[in-house]
mmCIF file of C-alpha atoms and ligand atoms in Angstrom:
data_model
loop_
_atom_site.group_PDB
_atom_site.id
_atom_site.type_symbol
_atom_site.label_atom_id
_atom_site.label_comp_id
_atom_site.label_asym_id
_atom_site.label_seq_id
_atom_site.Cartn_x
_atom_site.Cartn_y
_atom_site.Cartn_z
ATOM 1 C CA UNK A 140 -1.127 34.617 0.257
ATOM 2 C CA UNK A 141 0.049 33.150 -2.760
ATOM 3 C CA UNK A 142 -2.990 31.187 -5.024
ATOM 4 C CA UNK A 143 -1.489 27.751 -6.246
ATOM 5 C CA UNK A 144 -2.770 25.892 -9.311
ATOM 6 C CA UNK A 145 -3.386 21.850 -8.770
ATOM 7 C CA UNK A 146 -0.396 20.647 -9.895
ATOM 8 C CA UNK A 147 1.571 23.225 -7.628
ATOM 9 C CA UNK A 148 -0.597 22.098 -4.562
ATOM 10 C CA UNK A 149 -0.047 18.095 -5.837
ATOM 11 C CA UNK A 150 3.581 18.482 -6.064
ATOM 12 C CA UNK A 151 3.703 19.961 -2.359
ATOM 13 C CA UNK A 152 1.188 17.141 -0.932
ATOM 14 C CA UNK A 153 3.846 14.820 -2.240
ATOM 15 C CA UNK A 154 6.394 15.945 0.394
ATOM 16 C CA UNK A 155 3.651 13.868 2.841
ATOM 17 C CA UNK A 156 3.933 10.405 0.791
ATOM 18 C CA UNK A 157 5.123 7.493 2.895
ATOM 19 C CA UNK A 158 8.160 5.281 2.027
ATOM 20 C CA UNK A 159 7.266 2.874 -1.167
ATOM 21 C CA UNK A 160 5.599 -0.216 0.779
ATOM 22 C CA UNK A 161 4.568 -3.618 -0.887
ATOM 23 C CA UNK A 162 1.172 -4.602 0.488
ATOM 24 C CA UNK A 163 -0.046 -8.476 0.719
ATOM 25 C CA UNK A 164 -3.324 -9.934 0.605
ATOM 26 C CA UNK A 165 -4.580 -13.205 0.625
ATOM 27 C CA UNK A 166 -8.645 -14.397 0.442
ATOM 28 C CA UNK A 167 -9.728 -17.824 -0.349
ATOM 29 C CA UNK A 168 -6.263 -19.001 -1.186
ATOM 30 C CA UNK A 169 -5.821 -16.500 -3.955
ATOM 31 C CA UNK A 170 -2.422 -14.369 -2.813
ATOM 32 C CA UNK A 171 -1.920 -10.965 -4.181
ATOM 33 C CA UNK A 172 0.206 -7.988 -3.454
ATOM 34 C CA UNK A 173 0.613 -4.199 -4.749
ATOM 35 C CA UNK A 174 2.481 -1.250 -4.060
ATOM 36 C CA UNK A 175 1.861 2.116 -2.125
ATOM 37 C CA UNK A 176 3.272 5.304 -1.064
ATOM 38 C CA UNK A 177 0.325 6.297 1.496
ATOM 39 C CA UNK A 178 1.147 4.143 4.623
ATOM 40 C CA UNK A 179 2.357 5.601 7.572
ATOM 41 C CA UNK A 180 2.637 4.800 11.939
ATOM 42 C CA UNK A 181 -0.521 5.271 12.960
ATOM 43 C CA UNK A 182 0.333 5.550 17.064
ATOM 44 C CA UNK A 183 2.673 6.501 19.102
ATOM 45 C CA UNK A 184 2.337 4.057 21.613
ATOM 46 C CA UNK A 185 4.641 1.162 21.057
ATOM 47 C CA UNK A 186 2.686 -0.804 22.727
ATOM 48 C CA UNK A 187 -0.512 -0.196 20.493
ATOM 49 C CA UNK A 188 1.525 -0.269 17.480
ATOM 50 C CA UNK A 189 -0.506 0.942 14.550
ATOM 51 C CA UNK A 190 -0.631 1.725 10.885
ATOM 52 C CA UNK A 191 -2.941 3.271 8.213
ATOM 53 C CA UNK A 192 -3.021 2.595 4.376
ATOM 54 C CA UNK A 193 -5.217 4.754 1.701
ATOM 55 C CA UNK A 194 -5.888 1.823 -1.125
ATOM 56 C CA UNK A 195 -8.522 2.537 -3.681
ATOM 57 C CA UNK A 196 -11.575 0.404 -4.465
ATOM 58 C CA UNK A 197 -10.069 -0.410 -8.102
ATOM 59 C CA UNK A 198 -7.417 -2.248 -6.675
ATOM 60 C CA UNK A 199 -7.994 -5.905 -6.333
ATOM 61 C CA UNK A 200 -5.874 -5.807 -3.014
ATOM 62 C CA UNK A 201 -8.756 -3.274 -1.473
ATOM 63 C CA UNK A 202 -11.091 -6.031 -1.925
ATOM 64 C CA UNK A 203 -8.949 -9.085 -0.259
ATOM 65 C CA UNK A 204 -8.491 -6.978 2.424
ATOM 66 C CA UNK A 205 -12.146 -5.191 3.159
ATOM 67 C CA UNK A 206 -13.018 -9.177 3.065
ATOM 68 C CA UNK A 207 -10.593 -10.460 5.341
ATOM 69 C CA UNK A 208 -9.554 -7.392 7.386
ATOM 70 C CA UNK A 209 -5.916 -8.753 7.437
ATOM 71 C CA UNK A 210 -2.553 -7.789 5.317
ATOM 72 C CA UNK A 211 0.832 -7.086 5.670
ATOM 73 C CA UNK A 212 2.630 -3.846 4.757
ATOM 74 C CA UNK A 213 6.652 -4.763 3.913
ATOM 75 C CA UNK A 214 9.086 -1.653 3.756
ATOM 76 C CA UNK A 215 11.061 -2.356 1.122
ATOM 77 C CA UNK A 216 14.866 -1.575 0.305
ATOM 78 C CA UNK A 217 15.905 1.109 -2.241
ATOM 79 C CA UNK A 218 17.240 -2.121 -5.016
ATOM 80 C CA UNK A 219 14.030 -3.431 -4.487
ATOM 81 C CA UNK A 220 12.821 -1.596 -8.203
ATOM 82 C CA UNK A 221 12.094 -4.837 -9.939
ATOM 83 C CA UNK A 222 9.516 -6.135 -7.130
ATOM 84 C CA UNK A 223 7.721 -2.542 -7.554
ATOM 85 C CA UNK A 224 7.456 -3.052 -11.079
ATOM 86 C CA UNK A 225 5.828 -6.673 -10.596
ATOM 87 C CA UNK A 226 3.542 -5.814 -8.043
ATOM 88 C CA UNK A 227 2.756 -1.727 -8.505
ATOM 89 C CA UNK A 228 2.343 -1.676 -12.211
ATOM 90 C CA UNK A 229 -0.457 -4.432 -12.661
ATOM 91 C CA UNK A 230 -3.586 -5.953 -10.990
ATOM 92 C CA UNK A 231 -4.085 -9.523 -9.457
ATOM 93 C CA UNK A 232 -7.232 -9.896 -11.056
ATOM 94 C CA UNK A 233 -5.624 -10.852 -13.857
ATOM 95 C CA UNK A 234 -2.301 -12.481 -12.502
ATOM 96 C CA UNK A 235 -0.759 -14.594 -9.857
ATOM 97 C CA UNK A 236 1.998 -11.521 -9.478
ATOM 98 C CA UNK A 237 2.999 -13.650 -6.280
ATOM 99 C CA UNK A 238 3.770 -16.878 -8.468
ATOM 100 C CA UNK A 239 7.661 -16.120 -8.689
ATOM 101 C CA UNK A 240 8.089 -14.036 -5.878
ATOM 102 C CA UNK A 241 9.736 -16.029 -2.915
ATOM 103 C CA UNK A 242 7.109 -15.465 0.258
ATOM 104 C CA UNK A 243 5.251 -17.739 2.973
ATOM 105 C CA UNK A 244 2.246 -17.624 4.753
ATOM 106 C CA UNK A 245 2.414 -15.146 7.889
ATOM 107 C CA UNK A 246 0.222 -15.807 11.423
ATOM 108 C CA UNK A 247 -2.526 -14.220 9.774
ATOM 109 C CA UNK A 248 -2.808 -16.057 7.055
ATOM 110 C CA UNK A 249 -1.274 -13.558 4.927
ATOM 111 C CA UNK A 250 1.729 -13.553 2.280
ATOM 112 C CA UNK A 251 5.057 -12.552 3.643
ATOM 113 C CA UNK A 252 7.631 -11.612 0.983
ATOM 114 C CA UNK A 253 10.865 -13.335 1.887
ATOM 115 C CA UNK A 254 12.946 -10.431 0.924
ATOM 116 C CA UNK A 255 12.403 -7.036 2.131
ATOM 117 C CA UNK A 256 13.414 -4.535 4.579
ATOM 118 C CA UNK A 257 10.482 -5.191 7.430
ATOM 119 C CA UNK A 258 7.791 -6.217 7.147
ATOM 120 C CA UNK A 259 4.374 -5.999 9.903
ATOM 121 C CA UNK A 260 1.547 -8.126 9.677
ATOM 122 C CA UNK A 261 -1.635 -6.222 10.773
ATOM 123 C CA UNK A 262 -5.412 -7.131 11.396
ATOM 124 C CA UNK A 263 -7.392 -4.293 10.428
ATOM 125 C CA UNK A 264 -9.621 -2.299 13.628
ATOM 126 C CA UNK A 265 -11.370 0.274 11.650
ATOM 127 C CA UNK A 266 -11.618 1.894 8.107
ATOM 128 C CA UNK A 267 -12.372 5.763 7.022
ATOM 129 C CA UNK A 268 -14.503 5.624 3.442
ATOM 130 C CA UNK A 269 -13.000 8.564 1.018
ATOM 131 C CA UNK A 270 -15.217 7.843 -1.505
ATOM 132 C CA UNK A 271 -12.394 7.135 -3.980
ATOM 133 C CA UNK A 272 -10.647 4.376 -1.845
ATOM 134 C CA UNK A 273 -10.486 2.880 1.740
ATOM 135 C CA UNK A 274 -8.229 4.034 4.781
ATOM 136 C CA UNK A 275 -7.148 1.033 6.689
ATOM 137 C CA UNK A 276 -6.107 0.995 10.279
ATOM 138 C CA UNK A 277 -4.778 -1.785 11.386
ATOM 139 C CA UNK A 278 -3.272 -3.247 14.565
ATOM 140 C CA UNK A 279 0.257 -4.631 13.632
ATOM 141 C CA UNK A 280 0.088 -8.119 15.590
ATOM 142 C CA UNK A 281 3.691 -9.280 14.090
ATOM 143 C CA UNK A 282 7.032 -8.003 13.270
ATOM 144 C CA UNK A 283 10.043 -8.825 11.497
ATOM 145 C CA UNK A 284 12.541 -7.848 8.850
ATOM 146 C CA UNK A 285 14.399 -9.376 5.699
ATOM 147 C CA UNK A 286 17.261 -10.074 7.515
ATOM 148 C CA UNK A 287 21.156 -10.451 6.629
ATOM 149 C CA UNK A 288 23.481 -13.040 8.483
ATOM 150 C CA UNK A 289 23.946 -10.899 11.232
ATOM 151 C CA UNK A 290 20.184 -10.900 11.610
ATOM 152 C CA UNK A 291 19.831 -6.894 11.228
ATOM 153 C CA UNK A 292 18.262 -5.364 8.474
ATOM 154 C CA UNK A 293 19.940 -4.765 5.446
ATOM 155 C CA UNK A 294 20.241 -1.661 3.138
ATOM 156 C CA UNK A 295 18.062 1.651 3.382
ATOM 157 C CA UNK A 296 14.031 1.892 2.982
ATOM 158 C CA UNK A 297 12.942 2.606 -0.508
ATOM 159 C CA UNK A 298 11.398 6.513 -0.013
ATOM 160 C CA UNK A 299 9.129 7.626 -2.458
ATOM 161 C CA UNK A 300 11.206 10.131 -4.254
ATOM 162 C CA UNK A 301 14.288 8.097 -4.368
ATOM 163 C CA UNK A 302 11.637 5.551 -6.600
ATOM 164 C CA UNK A 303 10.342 8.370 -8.660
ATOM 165 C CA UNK A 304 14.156 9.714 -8.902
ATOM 166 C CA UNK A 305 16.044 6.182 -9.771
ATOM 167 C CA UNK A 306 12.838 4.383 -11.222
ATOM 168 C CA UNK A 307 14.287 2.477 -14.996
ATOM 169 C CA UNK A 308 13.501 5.482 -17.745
ATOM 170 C CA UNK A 309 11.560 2.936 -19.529
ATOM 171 C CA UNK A 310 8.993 2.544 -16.781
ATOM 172 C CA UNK A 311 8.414 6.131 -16.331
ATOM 173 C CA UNK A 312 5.413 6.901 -19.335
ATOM 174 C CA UNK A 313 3.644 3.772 -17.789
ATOM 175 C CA UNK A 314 3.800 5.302 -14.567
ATOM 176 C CA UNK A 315 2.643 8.310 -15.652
ATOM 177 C CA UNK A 316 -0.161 6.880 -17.094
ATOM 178 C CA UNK A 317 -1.636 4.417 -14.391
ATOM 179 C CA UNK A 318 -1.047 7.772 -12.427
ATOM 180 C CA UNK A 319 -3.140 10.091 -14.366
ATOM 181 C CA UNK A 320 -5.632 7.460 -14.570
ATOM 182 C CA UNK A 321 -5.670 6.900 -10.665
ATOM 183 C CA UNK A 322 -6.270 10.261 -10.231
ATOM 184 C CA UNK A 323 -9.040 10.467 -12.562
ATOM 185 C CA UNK A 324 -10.803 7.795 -10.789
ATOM 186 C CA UNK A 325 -10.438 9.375 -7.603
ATOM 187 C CA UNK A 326 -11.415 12.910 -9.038
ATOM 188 C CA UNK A 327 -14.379 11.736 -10.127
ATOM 189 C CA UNK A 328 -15.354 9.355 -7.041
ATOM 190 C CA UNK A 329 -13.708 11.408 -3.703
ATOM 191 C CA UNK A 330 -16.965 13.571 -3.175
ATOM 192 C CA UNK A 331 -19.026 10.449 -2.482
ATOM 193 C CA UNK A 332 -18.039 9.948 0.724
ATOM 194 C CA UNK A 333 -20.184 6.628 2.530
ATOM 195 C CA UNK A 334 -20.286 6.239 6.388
ATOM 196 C CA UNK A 335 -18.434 2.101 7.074
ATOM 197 C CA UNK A 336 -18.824 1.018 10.168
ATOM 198 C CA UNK A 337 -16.131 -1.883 10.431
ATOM 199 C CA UNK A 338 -17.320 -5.229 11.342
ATOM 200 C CA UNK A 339 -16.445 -5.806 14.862
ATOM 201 C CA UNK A 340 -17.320 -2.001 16.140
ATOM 202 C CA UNK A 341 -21.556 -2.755 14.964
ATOM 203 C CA UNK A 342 -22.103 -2.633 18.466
ATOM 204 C CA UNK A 343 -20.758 0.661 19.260
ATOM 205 C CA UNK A 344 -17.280 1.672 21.317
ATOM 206 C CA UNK A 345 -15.207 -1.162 22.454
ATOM 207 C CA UNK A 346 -15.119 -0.928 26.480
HETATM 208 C C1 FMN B 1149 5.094 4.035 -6.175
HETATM 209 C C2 FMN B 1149 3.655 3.567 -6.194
HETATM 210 C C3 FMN B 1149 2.799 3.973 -5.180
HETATM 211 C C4 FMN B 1149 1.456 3.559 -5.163
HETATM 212 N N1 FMN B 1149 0.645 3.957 -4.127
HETATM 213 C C5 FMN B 1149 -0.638 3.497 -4.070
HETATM 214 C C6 FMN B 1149 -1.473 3.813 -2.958
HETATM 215 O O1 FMN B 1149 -1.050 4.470 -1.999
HETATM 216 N N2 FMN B 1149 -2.755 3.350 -2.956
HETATM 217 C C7 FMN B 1149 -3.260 2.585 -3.990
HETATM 218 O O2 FMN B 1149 -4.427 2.191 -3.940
HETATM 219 N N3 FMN B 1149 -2.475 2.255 -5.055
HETATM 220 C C8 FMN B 1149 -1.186 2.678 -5.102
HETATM 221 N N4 FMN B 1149 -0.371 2.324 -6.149
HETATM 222 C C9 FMN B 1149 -0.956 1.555 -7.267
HETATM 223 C C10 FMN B 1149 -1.109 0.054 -7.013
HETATM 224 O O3 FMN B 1149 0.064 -0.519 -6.482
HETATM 225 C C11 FMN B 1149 -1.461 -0.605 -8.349
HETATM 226 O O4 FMN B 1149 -2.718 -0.088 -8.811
HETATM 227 C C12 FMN B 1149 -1.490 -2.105 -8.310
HETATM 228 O O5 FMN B 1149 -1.460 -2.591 -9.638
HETATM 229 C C13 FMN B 1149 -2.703 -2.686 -7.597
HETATM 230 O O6 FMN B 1149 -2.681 -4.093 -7.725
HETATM 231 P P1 FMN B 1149 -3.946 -5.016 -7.402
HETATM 232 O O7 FMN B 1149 -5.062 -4.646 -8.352
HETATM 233 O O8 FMN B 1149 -3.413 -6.400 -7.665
HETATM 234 O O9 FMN B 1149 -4.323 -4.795 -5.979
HETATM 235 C C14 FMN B 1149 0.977 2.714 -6.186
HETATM 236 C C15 FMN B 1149 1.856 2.268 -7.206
HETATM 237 C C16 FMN B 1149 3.169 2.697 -7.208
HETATM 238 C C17 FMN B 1149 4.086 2.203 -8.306
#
């Protein structure tokens, strides 16, 4: 068996990223959204449709949605680079990153972006602690997509290597810099794993 350094292991781990996803928060009227690459379906039953999200405790979006166990995950379509930019390259703490970007207010409560590929509006059920971030699971309660006149979806989902591929040159040391220092973070917190027990489950198995 061969022995593989980290960054060999890394670059094989990122065959299992998800598509590029824009997640949306709200909490006390304060909207917010970011980007990921670590969502996927979560079931197989469609009618328990499910998904899970890795988001790290950094992230303002981790703590709108620990506090209000709601978001929505939007696939997004592979022109979509300028939104990723907005909303993948900066926090909300700082900035209304929703201000300009058309959306309304889903059955949750939550921001839906106008324009995207799909998007599902989910109330979390449980959460796994990694130490470094928070898995979310969460029951998708709504569906729907950006749609075109004919009322179908419109262009392909934005993968994550076509956005590391076709990402604006210019971007790319930023990236790799909000990257290496995400990975810090989580290299130094992952070990310190805490048992969560969601809100909701306190009182043991549902029945
Ligand atoms: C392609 C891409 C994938 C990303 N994937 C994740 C992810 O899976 N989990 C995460 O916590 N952050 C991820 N990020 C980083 C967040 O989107 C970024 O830190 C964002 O600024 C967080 O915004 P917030 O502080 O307003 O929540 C990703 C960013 C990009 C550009």
């Amino acid at each position: 068996m061969s022995v593989l350094g980290p960054d060999q292991i890394y670059q094989l781990l990122r065959h299992l990223t998800s598509p590029v996803v824009a997640i949306t928060s709200e909490r006390d009227g304060k909207r917010n959204g970011m980007i990921s690459d670590s969502a996927v379906r979560a079931s197989i039953a469609p009618t328990v449709p499910r998904v899970s999200v890795y988001i790290h405790k950094f992230n303002f979006s981790h703590d709108l949605i620990f506090d209000t166990g709601r978001f929505v995950l939007h696939l997004l379509r592979d022109d979509q680079f300028a939104l990723i930019h907005q909303l993948g390259f900066a926090s909300g703490r700082t900035q209304d990153k929703l201000a300009a970007v058309p959306h309304h207010l889903g059955m949750l409560g939550a921001p839906v972006l106008d324009d995207c590929y799909a998007f599902f509006e989910c109330r979390v059920v449980n959460v796994m602690d990694t130490g470094s971030s928070t898995c979310f699971l969460g029951d998708i309660v709504t569906v729907g997509h950006g749609a075109g006149a004919d009322g179908a979806p419109r262009g392909n989902a934005m993968t994550a290597p076509y956005f590391r591929a076709h990402m604006p040159a210019e971007w790319r040391a930023e990236y790799e810099r909000l990257l290496r220092a995400a990975q810090q973070y989580a290299a130094e917190r992952s070990r310190d794993i805490r048992a969560v027990i969601w809100r909701g489950l306190e009182g043991g198995p549902a029945s």
